Amino acid sequence: QVQLVESGGGSVQAGGSLRLSCVASGNVYSRYCMGWFRQIPGKERERVARIYTPSGAAYYSSSVKGRFTIAQDNARDTLHLQMKNLEPEDTAMYYCAGRSATSGTDCNLMHDYEFTDWGQGTQVTVS
């Protein structure tokens, strides 16, 4: 089992930046897909970005592409989400998630319900 703990959320003005972090511990698979999702109360969970850890292949939703960057720090088993040019529409609870995967394509095509490991979430508020 893998434990995921997010940090780095907060409040920021539109146009500002934040960096979210997600520390993984436990039995982290060597072939692992890690991603960031976000959710507003009353709305469906939205995929933001994900990365296939063996290759570093990254995938972004169209709403954040060019503004957000997902990156991994293998030495610290940590996933980051650098968010720039934040917009009020980015306000949400952000969750880190992961599960084993066989390839970057497998990682990219996973539905959110297929992810087996989830963090508790960190709130991002953009005003």
PDB file of C-alpha atoms in Angstrom:
ATOM      1  CA  GLN A   1       0.000   0.000   0.000  1.00  0.00           C
ATOM      2  CA  VAL A   2       1.174   3.503  -0.826  1.00  0.00           C
ATOM      3  CA  GLN A   3       0.551   6.557   1.302  1.00  0.00           C
ATOM      4  CA  LEU A   4       0.359   9.963  -0.373  1.00  0.00           C
ATOM      5  CA  VAL A   5       0.522  13.274   1.472  1.00  0.00           C
ATOM      6  CA  GLU A   6      -0.030  16.577  -0.317  1.00  0.00           C
ATOM      7  CA  SER A   7       1.123  20.018   0.726  1.00  0.00           C
ATOM      8  CA  GLY A   8       1.601  23.467  -0.730  1.00  0.00           C
ATOM      9  CA  GLY A   9      -1.955  24.664  -1.210  1.00  0.00           C
ATOM     10  CA  GLY A  10      -3.055  28.127  -0.208  1.00  0.00           C
ATOM     11  CA  SER A  11      -4.610  31.368  -1.360  1.00  0.00           C
ATOM     12  CA  VAL A  12      -3.163  33.445  -4.163  1.00  0.00           C
ATOM     13  CA  GLN A  13      -4.266  36.264  -6.432  1.00  0.00           C
ATOM     14  CA  ALA A  14      -5.013  35.660 -10.084  1.00  0.00           C
ATOM     15  CA  GLY A  15      -1.822  35.556 -12.101  1.00  0.00           C
ATOM     16  CA  GLY A  16       0.146  34.187  -9.180  1.00  0.00           C
ATOM     17  CA  SER A  17       1.913  30.866  -8.683  1.00  0.00           C
ATOM     18  CA  LEU A  18       1.848  27.947  -6.292  1.00  0.00           C
ATOM     19  CA  ARG A  19       3.725  24.679  -6.096  1.00  0.00           C
ATOM     20  CA  LEU A  20       2.021  21.585  -4.761  1.00  0.00           C
ATOM     21  CA  SER A  21       3.970  18.615  -3.463  1.00  0.00           C
ATOM     22  CA  CYS A  22       2.992  15.007  -2.880  1.00  0.00           C
ATOM     23  CA  VAL A  23       5.230  12.692  -0.868  1.00  0.00           C
ATOM     24  CA  ALA A  24       4.813   8.975  -1.494  1.00  0.00           C
ATOM     25  CA  SER A  25       5.738   6.329   1.055  1.00  0.00           C
ATOM     26  CA  GLY A  26       5.190   2.617   1.455  1.00  0.00           C
ATOM     27  CA  ASN A  27       5.376   0.106  -1.380  1.00  0.00           C
ATOM     28  CA  VAL A  28       5.807   2.540  -4.265  1.00  0.00           C
ATOM     29  CA  TYR A  29       5.802   0.551  -7.488  1.00  0.00           C
ATOM     30  CA  SER A  30       8.698   0.923  -9.896  1.00  0.00           C
ATOM     31  CA  ARG A  31       6.146   1.269 -12.717  1.00  0.00           C
ATOM     32  CA  TYR A  32       3.847   3.876 -11.263  1.00  0.00           C
ATOM     33  CA  CYS A  33       1.469   6.424 -12.650  1.00  0.00           C
ATOM     34  CA  MET A  34       1.031   9.514 -10.485  1.00  0.00           C
ATOM     35  CA  GLY A  35      -1.371  12.303 -11.112  1.00  0.00           C
ATOM     36  CA  TRP A  36      -3.061  15.397  -9.827  1.00  0.00           C
ATOM     37  CA  PHE A  37      -6.813  15.787  -9.801  1.00  0.00           C
ATOM     38  CA  ARG A  38      -8.990  18.605  -8.579  1.00  0.00           C
ATOM     39  CA  GLN A  39     -12.556  18.898  -7.421  1.00  0.00           C
ATOM     40  CA  ILE A  40     -15.007  21.624  -6.546  1.00  0.00           C
ATOM     41  CA  PRO A  41     -17.860  20.696  -4.195  1.00  0.00           C
ATOM     42  CA  GLY A  42     -20.837  19.537  -6.214  1.00  0.00           C
ATOM     43  CA  LYS A  43     -18.830  18.958  -9.374  1.00  0.00           C
ATOM     44  CA  GLU A  44     -17.091  15.974 -10.888  1.00  0.00           C
ATOM     45  CA  ARG A  45     -13.452  15.358 -10.199  1.00  0.00           C
ATOM     46  CA  GLU A  46     -11.256  16.705 -12.985  1.00  0.00           C
ATOM     47  CA  ARG A  47      -7.922  15.349 -14.127  1.00  0.00           C
ATOM     48  CA  VAL A  48      -5.177  17.949 -14.148  1.00  0.00           C
ATOM     49  CA  ALA A  49      -1.888  16.255 -14.982  1.00  0.00           C
ATOM     50  CA  ARG A  50      -0.176  12.918 -14.626  1.00  0.00           C
ATOM     51  CA  ILE A  51       3.251  11.378 -15.083  1.00  0.00           C
ATOM     52  CA  TYR A  52       4.510   7.885 -15.783  1.00  0.00           C
ATOM     53  CA  THR A  53       7.383   7.681 -13.333  1.00  0.00           C
ATOM     54  CA  PRO A  54       9.731   5.284 -15.177  1.00  0.00           C
ATOM     55  CA  SER A  55       9.967   7.512 -18.260  1.00  0.00           C
ATOM     56  CA  GLY A  56       8.843  10.879 -16.964  1.00  0.00           C
ATOM     57  CA  ALA A  57       6.243  11.121 -19.715  1.00  0.00           C
ATOM     58  CA  ALA A  58       3.777  13.800 -18.679  1.00  0.00           C
ATOM     59  CA  TYR A  59       0.205  14.459 -19.736  1.00  0.00           C
ATOM     60  CA  TYR A  60      -1.908  17.553 -19.135  1.00  0.00           C
ATOM     61  CA  SER A  61      -5.529  18.544 -19.443  1.00  0.00           C
ATOM     62  CA  SER A  62      -6.207  21.265 -21.969  1.00  0.00           C
ATOM     63  CA  SER A  63      -7.309  23.639 -19.214  1.00  0.00           C
ATOM     64  CA  VAL A  64      -3.872  23.706 -17.574  1.00  0.00           C
ATOM     65  CA  LYS A  65      -1.471  22.913 -20.405  1.00  0.00           C
ATOM     66  CA  GLY A  66       1.146  25.607 -20.703  1.00  0.00           C
ATOM     67  CA  ARG A  67       0.507  26.903 -17.181  1.00  0.00           C
ATOM     68  CA  PHE A  68       1.080  23.855 -14.991  1.00  0.00           C
ATOM     69  CA  THR A  69       4.109  21.562 -14.899  1.00  0.00           C
ATOM     70  CA  ILE A  70       4.199  18.141 -13.271  1.00  0.00           C
ATOM     71  CA  ALA A  71       7.564  16.825 -12.182  1.00  0.00           C
ATOM     72  CA  GLN A  72       8.991  14.081 -10.022  1.00  0.00           C
ATOM     73  CA  ASP A  73      11.844  14.072  -7.550  1.00  0.00           C
ATOM     74  CA  ASN A  74      12.795  10.417  -7.461  1.00  0.00           C
ATOM     75  CA  ALA A  75      15.347  10.853  -4.714  1.00  0.00           C
ATOM     76  CA  ARG A  76      12.611  12.019  -2.377  1.00  0.00           C
ATOM     77  CA  ASP A  77       9.683  10.036  -3.829  1.00  0.00           C
ATOM     78  CA  THR A  78       7.967  13.360  -4.310  1.00  0.00           C
ATOM     79  CA  LEU A  79       5.662  14.620  -7.017  1.00  0.00           C
ATOM     80  CA  HIS A  80       5.327  18.336  -7.693  1.00  0.00           C
ATOM     81  CA  LEU A  81       2.801  20.436  -9.540  1.00  0.00           C
ATOM     82  CA  GLN A  82       4.103  23.882 -10.421  1.00  0.00           C
ATOM     83  CA  MET A  83       1.157  26.147 -11.168  1.00  0.00           C
ATOM     84  CA  LYS A  84       1.646  29.511 -12.865  1.00  0.00           C
ATOM     85  CA  ASN A  85      -0.721  32.180 -14.175  1.00  0.00           C
ATOM     86  CA  LEU A  86      -3.389  30.906 -11.841  1.00  0.00           C
ATOM     87  CA  GLU A  87      -6.990  31.782 -12.601  1.00  0.00           C
ATOM     88  CA  PRO A  88     -10.044  31.870 -10.317  1.00  0.00           C
ATOM     89  CA  GLU A  89     -11.268  28.824 -12.248  1.00  0.00           C
ATOM     90  CA  ASP A  90      -8.329  26.875 -10.793  1.00  0.00           C
ATOM     91  CA  THR A  91      -9.829  27.142  -7.321  1.00  0.00           C
ATOM     92  CA  ALA A  92     -10.441  23.614  -6.040  1.00  0.00           C
ATOM     93  CA  MET A  93      -9.274  20.891  -3.720  1.00  0.00           C
ATOM     94  CA  TYR A  94      -6.269  19.257  -5.356  1.00  0.00           C
ATOM     95  CA  TYR A  95      -5.582  15.564  -4.860  1.00  0.00           C
ATOM     96  CA  CYS A  96      -2.532  13.465  -5.570  1.00  0.00           C
ATOM     97  CA  ALA A  97      -3.190   9.929  -6.754  1.00  0.00           C
ATOM     98  CA  GLY A  98      -1.297   6.932  -8.015  1.00  0.00           C
ATOM     99  CA  ARG A  99      -1.442   3.351  -9.153  1.00  0.00           C
ATOM    100  CA  SER A 100       0.715   0.848 -10.935  1.00  0.00           C
ATOM    101  CA  ALA A 101       0.885   1.151 -14.706  1.00  0.00           C
ATOM    102  CA  THR A 102       2.508  -0.712 -17.574  1.00  0.00           C
ATOM    103  CA  SER A 103       3.339   2.216 -19.864  1.00  0.00           C
ATOM    104  CA  GLY A 104       2.896   5.917 -20.420  1.00  0.00           C
ATOM    105  CA  THR A 105      -0.104   5.219 -22.611  1.00  0.00           C
ATOM    106  CA  ASP A 106      -1.638   3.084 -19.879  1.00  0.00           C
ATOM    107  CA  CYS A 107      -1.046   5.914 -17.423  1.00  0.00           C
ATOM    108  CA  ASN A 108      -2.553   8.538 -19.698  1.00  0.00           C
ATOM    109  CA  LEU A 109      -5.698   6.520 -20.410  1.00  0.00           C
ATOM    110  CA  MET A 110      -6.553   5.636 -16.805  1.00  0.00           C
ATOM    111  CA  HIS A 111      -9.830   6.865 -15.441  1.00  0.00           C
ATOM    112  CA  ASP A 112      -9.747   8.528 -12.054  1.00  0.00           C
ATOM    113  CA  TYR A 113     -11.609   5.599 -10.495  1.00  0.00           C
ATOM    114  CA  GLU A 114      -8.786   3.284 -11.515  1.00  0.00           C
ATOM    115  CA  PHE A 115      -6.306   5.073  -9.273  1.00  0.00           C
ATOM    116  CA  THR A 116      -5.818   3.062  -6.094  1.00  0.00           C
ATOM    117  CA  ASP A 117      -3.838   5.447  -3.910  1.00  0.00           C
ATOM    118  CA  TRP A 118      -5.099   8.886  -2.896  1.00  0.00           C
ATOM    119  CA  GLY A 119      -3.938  11.694  -0.690  1.00  0.00           C
ATOM    120  CA  GLN A 120      -6.154  13.757   1.568  1.00  0.00           C
ATOM    121  CA  GLY A 121      -6.101  16.830  -0.657  1.00  0.00           C
ATOM    122  CA  THR A 122      -4.833  20.389  -0.404  1.00  0.00           C
ATOM    123  CA  GLN A 123      -6.966  23.464  -1.061  1.00  0.00           C
ATOM    124  CA  VAL A 124      -6.040  26.010  -3.701  1.00  0.00           C
ATOM    125  CA  THR A 125      -7.948  29.291  -3.763  1.00  0.00           C
ATOM    126  CA  VAL A 126      -7.396  31.892  -6.475  1.00  0.00           C
ATOM    127  CA  SER A 127      -9.089  35.274  -6.159  1.00  0.00           C
TER     128      SER A 127
END
